PDB file of C-alpha atoms in Angstrom:
ATOM      1  CA  MET A  81     -12.255  70.608 -13.053  1.00 66.00           C
ATOM      2  CA  LEU A  82     -13.496  70.715  -9.464  1.00 76.00           C
ATOM      3  CA  GLU A  83     -10.948  70.704  -6.636  1.00 68.00           C
ATOM      4  CA  SER A  84     -12.071  69.876  -3.101  1.00 69.00           C
ATOM      5  CA  ASN A  85      -9.114  70.757  -0.818  1.00 77.00           C
ATOM      6  CA  ASN A  86     -11.018  68.842   1.898  1.00 89.00           C
ATOM      7  CA  ASP A  87     -13.996  71.168   1.591  1.00 96.00           C
ATOM      8  CA  ILE A  88     -17.389  69.511   1.937  1.00 97.00           C
ATOM      9  CA  LEU A  89     -20.186  70.688  -0.333  1.00 98.00           C
ATOM     10  CA  TYR A  90     -23.866  70.157   0.329  1.00 98.00           C
ATOM     11  CA  VAL A  91     -26.120  70.938  -2.620  1.00 98.00           C
ATOM     12  CA  VAL A  92     -29.602  71.762  -1.299  1.00 98.00           C
ATOM     13  CA  ILE A  93     -32.586  71.382  -3.603  1.00 98.00           C
ATOM     14  CA  PRO A  94     -36.196  71.938  -2.487  1.00 98.00           C
ATOM     15  CA  ALA A  95     -38.752  69.870  -4.411  1.00 98.00           C
ATOM     16  CA  TYR A  96     -42.507  70.143  -4.719  1.00 97.00           C
ATOM     17  CA  ASN A  97     -44.447  68.131  -7.307  1.00 96.00           C
ATOM     18  CA  GLU A  98     -41.427  67.630  -9.563  1.00 96.00           C
ATOM     19  CA  GLU A  99     -41.958  64.014 -10.635  1.00 96.00           C
ATOM     20  CA  GLU A 100     -41.176  64.878 -14.259  1.00 94.00           C
ATOM     21  CA  ASN A 101     -37.893  66.657 -13.511  1.00 94.00           C
ATOM     22  CA  ILE A 102     -36.441  65.135 -10.382  1.00 97.00           C
ATOM     23  CA  GLY A 103     -34.660  62.187 -12.007  1.00 97.00           C
ATOM     24  CA  ASP A 104     -32.619  64.323 -14.416  1.00 96.00           C
ATOM     25  CA  VAL A 105     -31.951  66.986 -11.780  1.00 97.00           C
ATOM     26  CA  VAL A 106     -30.629  64.440  -9.280  1.00 98.00           C
ATOM     27  CA  LYS A 107     -28.445  62.780 -11.915  1.00 98.00           C
ATOM     28  CA  GLU A 108     -26.901  66.108 -12.998  1.00 97.00           C
ATOM     29  CA  TRP A 109     -26.196  67.499  -9.528  1.00 98.00           C
ATOM     30  CA  HIS A 110     -25.124  64.187  -8.010  1.00 98.00           C
ATOM     31  CA  GLU A 111     -22.299  64.135 -10.531  1.00 97.00           C
ATOM     32  CA  VAL A 112     -21.136  67.499  -9.148  1.00 97.00           C
ATOM     33  CA  VAL A 113     -21.018  66.386  -5.511  1.00 97.00           C
ATOM     34  CA  SER A 114     -19.440  63.019  -6.327  1.00 96.00           C
ATOM     35  CA  THR A 115     -16.692  64.759  -8.283  1.00 96.00           C
ATOM     36  CA  ILE A 116     -15.858  67.002  -5.333  1.00 96.00           C
ATOM     37  CA  GLY A 117     -15.560  64.171  -2.810  1.00 95.00           C
ATOM     38  CA  SER A 118     -17.229  61.309  -1.019  1.00 95.00           C
ATOM     39  CA  GLN A 119     -18.237  63.440   1.976  1.00 96.00           C
ATOM     40  CA  SER A 120     -20.147  65.932  -0.152  1.00 98.00           C
ATOM     41  CA  LYS A 121     -23.893  65.369  -0.424  1.00 98.00           C
ATOM     42  CA  LEU A 122     -26.863  66.170  -2.603  1.00 98.00           C
ATOM     43  CA  VAL A 123     -29.759  66.997  -0.276  1.00 98.00           C
ATOM     44  CA  VAL A 124     -33.211  67.046  -1.844  1.00 98.00           C
ATOM     45  CA  VAL A 125     -35.963  68.208   0.494  1.00 98.00           C
ATOM     46  CA  ASN A 126     -39.425  67.036  -0.491  1.00 98.00           C
ATOM     47  CA  ASP A 127     -41.892  69.718   0.562  1.00 98.00           C
ATOM     48  CA  GLY A 128     -44.986  67.553   0.979  1.00 98.00           C
ATOM     49  CA  SER A 129     -45.375  66.794  -2.735  1.00 98.00           C
ATOM     50  CA  LYS A 130     -48.758  65.436  -3.819  1.00 97.00           C
ATOM     51  CA  ASP A 131     -47.415  63.543  -6.824  1.00 97.00           C
ATOM     52  CA  SER A 132     -44.803  60.756  -6.986  1.00 98.00           C
ATOM     53  CA  THR A 133     -41.797  62.990  -6.277  1.00 98.00           C
ATOM     54  CA  LEU A 134     -41.004  61.355  -2.929  1.00 98.00           C
ATOM     55  CA  LYS A 135     -41.404  57.856  -4.362  1.00 98.00           C
ATOM     56  CA  LYS A 136     -38.992  58.662  -7.188  1.00 98.00           C
ATOM     57  CA  LEU A 137     -36.500  60.227  -4.790  1.00 98.00           C
ATOM     58  CA  THR A 138     -36.576  57.130  -2.600  1.00 98.00           C
ATOM     59  CA  GLU A 139     -35.804  54.983  -5.641  1.00 98.00           C
ATOM     60  CA  LEU A 140     -33.035  57.336  -6.770  1.00 98.00           C
ATOM     61  CA  ALA A 141     -31.372  57.172  -3.338  1.00 98.00           C
ATOM     62  CA  VAL A 142     -30.718  53.471  -3.934  1.00 98.00           C
ATOM     63  CA  VAL A 143     -28.756  54.293  -7.087  1.00 97.00           C
ATOM     64  CA  PHE A 144     -27.023  57.536  -6.079  1.00 98.00           C
ATOM     65  CA  ASN A 145     -25.155  56.935  -2.823  1.00 98.00           C
ATOM     66  CA  GLN A 146     -24.479  60.615  -2.020  1.00 98.00           C
ATOM     67  CA  LEU A 147     -28.128  61.574  -2.318  1.00 98.00           C
ATOM     68  CA  ILE A 148     -29.900  62.429   0.933  1.00 98.00           C
ATOM     69  CA  VAL A 149     -33.692  62.557   0.750  1.00 98.00           C
ATOM     70  CA  LEU A 150     -35.521  64.575   3.388  1.00 98.00           C
ATOM     71  CA  ASP A 151     -39.305  64.715   3.676  1.00 98.00           C
ATOM     72  CA  LYS A 152     -41.313  67.392   5.464  1.00 98.00           C
ATOM     73  CA  PRO A 153     -44.869  68.738   5.518  1.00 97.00           C
ATOM     74  CA  ASN A 154     -45.596  71.381   2.915  1.00 97.00           C
ATOM     75  CA  GLY A 155     -44.337  74.760   4.062  1.00 95.00           C
ATOM     76  CA  GLY A 156     -43.403  76.561   0.876  1.00 93.00           C
ATOM     77  CA  HIS A 157     -40.128  77.170  -0.922  1.00 93.00           C
ATOM     78  CA  GLY A 158     -38.625  79.482   1.701  1.00 93.00           C
ATOM     79  CA  ASP A 159     -39.317  77.196   4.623  1.00 95.00           C
ATOM     80  CA  THR A 160     -37.888  74.284   2.658  1.00 97.00           C
ATOM     81  CA  VAL A 161     -34.584  75.904   1.687  1.00 98.00           C
ATOM     82  CA  VAL A 162     -33.981  76.965   5.304  1.00 98.00           C
ATOM     83  CA  TYR A 163     -34.709  73.387   6.395  1.00 98.00           C
ATOM     84  CA  GLY A 164     -32.083  72.185   3.920  1.00 98.00           C
ATOM     85  CA  TYR A 165     -29.545  74.837   4.951  1.00 98.00           C
ATOM     86  CA  LYS A 166     -29.820  73.891   8.607  1.00 98.00           C
ATOM     87  CA  TYR A 167     -29.466  70.197   7.790  1.00 98.00           C
ATOM     88  CA  ALA A 168     -26.279  70.909   5.808  1.00 98.00           C
ATOM     89  CA  ILE A 169     -24.832  73.037   8.595  1.00 98.00           C
ATOM     90  CA  ASP A 170     -25.635  70.429  11.239  1.00 98.00           C
ATOM     91  CA  HIS A 171     -24.045  67.627   9.220  1.00 98.00           C
ATOM     92  CA  GLY A 172     -20.635  69.111   8.545  1.00 97.00           C
ATOM     93  CA  ALA A 173     -20.861  71.046   5.297  1.00 98.00           C
ATOM     94  CA  THR A 174     -18.241  73.740   4.747  1.00 98.00           C
ATOM     95  CA  TYR A 175     -20.072  75.132   1.712  1.00 98.00           C
ATOM     96  CA  VAL A 176     -23.762  75.105   0.823  1.00 98.00           C
ATOM     97  CA  PHE A 177     -25.074  75.519  -2.698  1.00 98.00           C
ATOM     98  CA  GLN A 178     -28.769  75.980  -3.394  1.00 98.00           C
ATOM     99  CA  THR A 179     -30.623  75.499  -6.631  1.00 98.00           C
ATOM    100  CA  ASP A 180     -34.138  74.437  -7.619  1.00 95.00           C
ATOM    101  CA  SER A 181     -35.636  71.169  -8.832  1.00 96.00           C
ATOM    102  CA  ASP A 182     -37.117  72.351 -12.125  1.00 92.00           C
ATOM    103  CA  GLY A 183     -33.952  71.857 -14.200  1.00 91.00           C
ATOM    104  CA  GLN A 184     -33.588  75.513 -15.151  1.00 92.00           C
ATOM    105  CA  THR A 185     -30.007  75.915 -13.901  1.00 93.00           C
ATOM    106  CA  ARG A 186     -26.966  74.247 -15.453  1.00 95.00           C
ATOM    107  CA  PRO A 187     -24.464  72.241 -13.365  1.00 97.00           C
ATOM    108  CA  ALA A 188     -21.853  73.031 -16.039  1.00 96.00           C
ATOM    109  CA  GLU A 189     -21.835  76.611 -14.745  1.00 96.00           C
ATOM    110  CA  PHE A 190     -21.149  75.629 -11.141  1.00 97.00           C
ATOM    111  CA  PRO A 191     -17.315  75.365 -11.404  1.00 97.00           C
ATOM    112  CA  GLN A 192     -16.966  79.105 -12.038  1.00 96.00           C
ATOM    113  CA  LEU A 193     -18.240  79.593  -8.483  1.00 97.00           C
ATOM    114  CA  TRP A 194     -16.572  76.637  -6.803  1.00 97.00           C
ATOM    115  CA  ASN A 195     -13.090  77.290  -8.146  1.00 96.00           C
ATOM    116  CA  VAL A 196     -12.906  80.726  -6.487  1.00 97.00           C
ATOM    117  CA  ARG A 197     -14.951  79.864  -3.385  1.00 97.00           C
ATOM    118  CA  ASP A 198     -12.243  80.994  -0.944  1.00 97.00           C
ATOM    119  CA  GLU A 199     -12.547  84.562  -2.211  1.00 98.00           C
ATOM    120  CA  TYR A 200     -16.217  85.142  -1.381  1.00 98.00           C
ATOM    121  CA  ASP A 201     -18.704  84.558   1.418  1.00 98.00           C
ATOM    122  CA  ILE A 202     -21.465  84.178  -1.158  1.00 98.00           C
ATOM    123  CA  GLN A 203     -21.611  83.950  -4.930  1.00 98.00           C
ATOM    124  CA  LEU A 204     -24.873  84.274  -6.797  1.00 97.00           C
ATOM    125  CA  GLY A 205     -26.035  83.610 -10.309  1.00 95.00           C
ATOM    126  CA  PHE A 206     -27.509  86.568 -12.179  1.00 88.00           C
ATOM    127  CA  ARG A 207     -30.403  85.624 -14.468  1.00 75.00           C
ATOM    128  CA  LYS A 208     -30.022  88.226 -17.204  1.00 70.00           C
ATOM    129  CA  VAL A 209     -32.503  86.347 -19.371  1.00 58.00           C
ATOM    130  CA  ARG A 210     -35.320  84.461 -17.631  1.00 51.00           C
ATOM    131  CA  GLN A 211     -37.101  81.798 -19.642  1.00 50.00           C
ATOM    132  CA  ASP A 212     -39.848  81.066 -17.140  1.00 51.00           C
ATOM    133  CA  GLY A 213     -42.534  83.525 -18.138  1.00 50.00           C
ATOM    134  CA  PHE A 214     -43.282  87.232 -18.199  1.00 49.00           C
ATOM    135  CA  ALA A 215     -44.828  87.254 -14.714  1.00 53.00           C
ATOM    136  CA  ARG A 216     -41.632  86.059 -13.035  1.00 56.00           C
ATOM    137  CA  TRP A 217     -39.564  88.539 -15.056  1.00 55.00           C
ATOM    138  CA  ILE A 218     -41.795  91.307 -13.715  1.00 59.00           C
ATOM    139  CA  VAL A 219     -41.373  89.968 -10.168  1.00 63.00           C
ATOM    140  CA  THR A 220     -37.577  90.219 -10.454  1.00 63.00           C
ATOM    141  CA  LYS A 221     -37.782  93.817 -11.681  1.00 65.00           C
ATOM    142  CA  VAL A 222     -40.274  94.906  -9.023  1.00 70.00           C
ATOM    143  CA  LEU A 223     -38.333  93.127  -6.268  1.00 72.00           C
ATOM    144  CA  ARG A 224     -35.230  95.170  -7.062  1.00 71.00           C
ATOM    145  CA  ILE A 225     -37.192  98.387  -6.667  1.00 75.00           C
ATOM    146  CA  VAL A 226     -38.889  97.283  -3.437  1.00 76.00           C
ATOM    147  CA  ILE A 227     -35.533  96.257  -1.939  1.00 80.00           C
ATOM    148  CA  LEU A 228     -34.018  99.586  -2.968  1.00 78.00           C
ATOM    149  CA  PHE A 229     -36.870 101.466  -1.332  1.00 76.00           C
ATOM    150  CA  GLN A 230     -37.025  99.412   1.875  1.00 77.00           C
ATOM    151  CA  PHE A 231     -33.368  98.516   2.441  1.00 82.00           C
ATOM    152  CA  ARG A 232     -31.617 101.354   0.574  1.00 78.00           C
ATOM    153  CA  THR A 233     -29.532  98.974  -1.506  1.00 84.00           C
ATOM    154  CA  TRP A 234     -29.601  97.807  -5.134  1.00 83.00           C
ATOM    155  CA  ILE A 235     -29.364  94.057  -5.682  1.00 87.00           C
ATOM    156  CA  THR A 236     -29.129  92.505  -9.112  1.00 83.00           C
ATOM    157  CA  ASP A 237     -31.022  89.264  -8.486  1.00 86.00           C
ATOM    158  CA  ALA A 238     -31.916  88.812  -4.823  1.00 87.00           C
ATOM    159  CA  ASN A 239     -33.890  85.574  -5.088  1.00 88.00           C
ATOM    160  CA  THR A 240     -31.697  83.647  -7.503  1.00 91.00           C
ATOM    161  CA  PRO A 241     -31.746  79.836  -7.079  1.00 93.00           C
ATOM    162  CA  PHE A 242     -28.039  79.516  -7.846  1.00 97.00           C
ATOM    163  CA  ARG A 243     -25.991  80.479  -4.782  1.00 98.00           C
ATOM    164  CA  LEU A 244     -22.821  79.159  -3.177  1.00 98.00           C
ATOM    165  CA  MET A 245     -22.287  80.116   0.471  1.00 98.00           C
ATOM    166  CA  LYS A 246     -19.623  79.572   3.102  1.00 98.00           C
ATOM    167  CA  VAL A 247     -21.180  77.876   6.105  1.00 98.00           C
ATOM    168  CA  ALA A 248     -19.922  80.170   8.879  1.00 97.00           C
ATOM    169  CA  PRO A 249     -21.548  83.394   7.614  1.00 98.00           C
ATOM    170  CA  LEU A 250     -24.654  81.510   6.496  1.00 98.00           C
ATOM    171  CA  SER A 251     -25.127  80.027   9.952  1.00 98.00           C
ATOM    172  CA  GLN A 252     -24.854  83.450  11.582  1.00 97.00           C
ATOM    173  CA  LEU A 253     -27.273  85.129   9.197  1.00 97.00           C
ATOM    174  CA  LEU A 254     -29.885  82.371   9.410  1.00 97.00           C
ATOM    175  CA  GLU A 255     -30.289  83.167  13.110  1.00 95.00           C
ATOM    176  CA  LYS A 256     -31.621  86.613  12.172  1.00 92.00           C
ATOM    177  CA  ILE A 257     -34.352  85.360   9.860  1.00 91.00           C
ATOM    178  CA  PRO A 258     -37.781  85.095  11.508  1.00 88.00           C
ATOM    179  CA  LYS A 259     -39.212  81.592  11.726  1.00 87.00           C
ATOM    180  CA  GLY A 260     -41.553  80.852   8.848  1.00 83.00           C
ATOM    181  CA  TYR A 261     -40.397  83.832   6.778  1.00 85.00           C
ATOM    182  CA  ASN A 262     -41.345  83.100   3.163  1.00 83.00           C
ATOM    183  CA  LEU A 263     -38.494  84.847   1.301  1.00 88.00           C
ATOM    184  CA  PRO A 264     -35.351  83.858   3.225  1.00 92.00           C
ATOM    185  CA  ASN A 265     -33.087  83.845   0.156  1.00 94.00           C
ATOM    186  CA  VAL A 266     -34.031  87.443  -0.582  1.00 91.00           C
ATOM    187  CA  LEU A 267     -33.354  88.530   2.977  1.00 92.00           C
ATOM    188  CA  LEU A 268     -30.095  86.594   3.095  1.00 95.00           C
ATOM    189  CA  THR A 269     -28.882  88.330  -0.062  1.00 95.00           C
ATOM    190  CA  VAL A 270     -29.712  91.726   1.417  1.00 92.00           C
ATOM    191  CA  MET A 271     -27.921  90.892   4.679  1.00 94.00           C
ATOM    192  CA  TYR A 272     -24.791  89.614   2.931  1.00 96.00           C
ATOM    193  CA  LYS A 273     -24.484  92.938   1.133  1.00 94.00           C
ATOM    194  CA  LYS A 274     -25.604  95.297   3.897  1.00 92.00           C
ATOM    195  CA  GLU A 275     -23.387  93.668   6.529  1.00 93.00           C
ATOM    196  CA  GLY A 276     -20.233  93.844   4.452  1.00 95.00           C
ATOM    197  CA  TYR A 277     -19.668  90.228   3.459  1.00 97.00           C
ATOM    198  CA  LYS A 278     -17.720  89.485   0.298  1.00 98.00           C
ATOM    199  CA  TYR A 279     -20.090  88.707  -2.546  1.00 97.00           C
ATOM    200  CA  ARG A 280     -20.343  88.714  -6.301  1.00 97.00           C
ATOM    201  CA  PHE A 281     -22.903  88.050  -9.035  1.00 96.00           C
ATOM    202  CA  VAL A 282     -22.069  85.867 -12.033  1.00 96.00           C
ATOM    203  CA  LYS A 283     -24.191  85.751 -15.176  1.00 94.00           C
ATOM    204  CA  ILE A 284     -25.807  82.333 -15.609  1.00 94.00           C
ATOM    205  CA  THR A 285     -28.018  80.571 -18.124  1.00 91.00           C
ATOM    206  CA  PHE A 286     -31.604  80.131 -16.989  1.00 82.00           C
ATOM    207  CA  ARG A 287     -33.290  77.494 -19.105  1.00 75.00           C
ATOM    208  CA  PRO A 288     -37.025  76.977 -19.631  1.00 76.00           C
ATOM    209  CA  ARG A 289     -38.633  74.619 -17.111  1.00 61.00           C
ATOM    210  CA  GLN A 290     -37.630  71.127 -18.182  1.00 57.00           C
ATOM    211  CA  GLY A 291     -40.989  69.504 -17.435  1.00 56.00           C
ATOM    212  CA  GLY A 292     -44.103  69.684 -15.298  1.00 54.00           C
ATOM    213  CA  VAL A 293     -46.163  72.713 -14.380  1.00 55.00           C
ATOM    214  CA  ASN A 294     -44.974  75.744 -12.444  1.00 54.00           C
ATOM    215  CA  SER A 295     -46.695  75.762  -9.046  1.00 55.00           C
ATOM    216  CA  ILE A 296     -46.457  79.564  -8.844  1.00 51.00           C
ATOM    217  CA  ASN A 297     -49.152  81.567 -10.654  1.00 51.00           C
ATOM    218  CA  ILE A 298     -50.068  85.242 -10.930  1.00 50.00           C
ATOM    219  CA  LYS A 299     -52.375  85.078  -7.922  1.00 57.00           C
ATOM    220  CA  SER A 300     -49.761  83.491  -5.665  1.00 55.00           C
ATOM    221  CA  ILE A 301     -47.067  85.886  -6.912  1.00 53.00           C
ATOM    222  CA  ALA A 302     -49.274  88.867  -6.044  1.00 56.00           C
ATOM    223  CA  LYS A 303     -49.953  87.449  -2.591  1.00 57.00           C
ATOM    224  CA  ILE A 304     -46.253  86.839  -1.954  1.00 55.00           C
ATOM    225  CA  GLY A 305     -45.497  90.365  -3.143  1.00 57.00           C
ATOM    226  CA  GLN A 306     -48.000  91.939  -0.748  1.00 58.00           C
ATOM    227  CA  HIS A 307     -46.552  90.028   2.179  1.00 60.00           C
ATOM    228  CA  ALA A 308     -43.001  90.899   1.081  1.00 62.00           C
ATOM    229  CA  VAL A 309     -43.608  94.657   1.107  1.00 61.00           C
ATOM    230  CA  LYS A 310     -45.108  94.479   4.602  1.00 63.00           C
ATOM    231  CA  ASP A 311     -42.388  92.165   5.911  1.00 65.00           C
ATOM    232  CA  PHE A 312     -39.554  94.203   4.380  1.00 67.00           C
ATOM    233  CA  ALA A 313     -40.796  97.337   6.114  1.00 60.00           C
ATOM    234  CA  HIS A 314     -40.696  95.572   9.484  1.00 62.00           C
ATOM    235  CA  LEU A 315     -37.407  93.735   8.891  1.00 67.00           C
ATOM    236  CA  SER A 316     -35.548  96.803   7.662  1.00 65.00           C
ATOM    237  CA  LYS A 317     -36.159  98.340  11.091  1.00 62.00           C
ATOM    238  CA  SER A 318     -35.604  95.266  13.264  1.00 66.00           C
ATOM    239  CA  ILE A 319     -32.499  93.858  11.531  1.00 70.00           C
ATOM    240  CA  PHE A 320     -30.743  96.965  10.182  1.00 69.00           C
ATOM    241  CA  ARG A 321     -31.100  99.447  13.011  1.00 60.00           C
TER     242      ARG A 321
END
């Protein structure tokens, strides 16, 4: 059971070329926000999709009255989640939850975070078993090591797309993230831990992609990784002096 206690939840979901998944994802997560209260919203940010994602979202918004559809030019996953976070903050959310539009996370596991939300500044899902390919599993492992080396801290799953955050700390930390930075969720996770905020990781189920094709391939992962190492070196000095 989900209790609201007058808290307002905004669920932020970035979407890029998810025409096969977006209907089921909206239906599942809209049920969560509608259960919490009429002021809570499901915010899906279309990141310049080239398929019919935006068209389907527009149609879904007629049916699901707490769905907010935002459209922006393509800027990548990181740019899109920050766009959604700032929208939620500006429109009165007290809590922001972020997940992805591929259907890999389970709304049934959300209450374990929501029901103890007062106790933590951020709660994150820990993907012990990833069912989205060997390459992404390797990325998670390597990212832990890079973060340990650059930031001198060990983080279980820094880029997890299953995170519940109180708005006040989130708003403060977002101001420290450089504009256009491509891994804001990773940097946010590091900052929450390094700056002494209350956090915890909770084991979650991570299902196989429910439909469509993953837009991230080995080449793009390698490119992101190269940029991450360079950026982390700079940010570790500029943010954590």
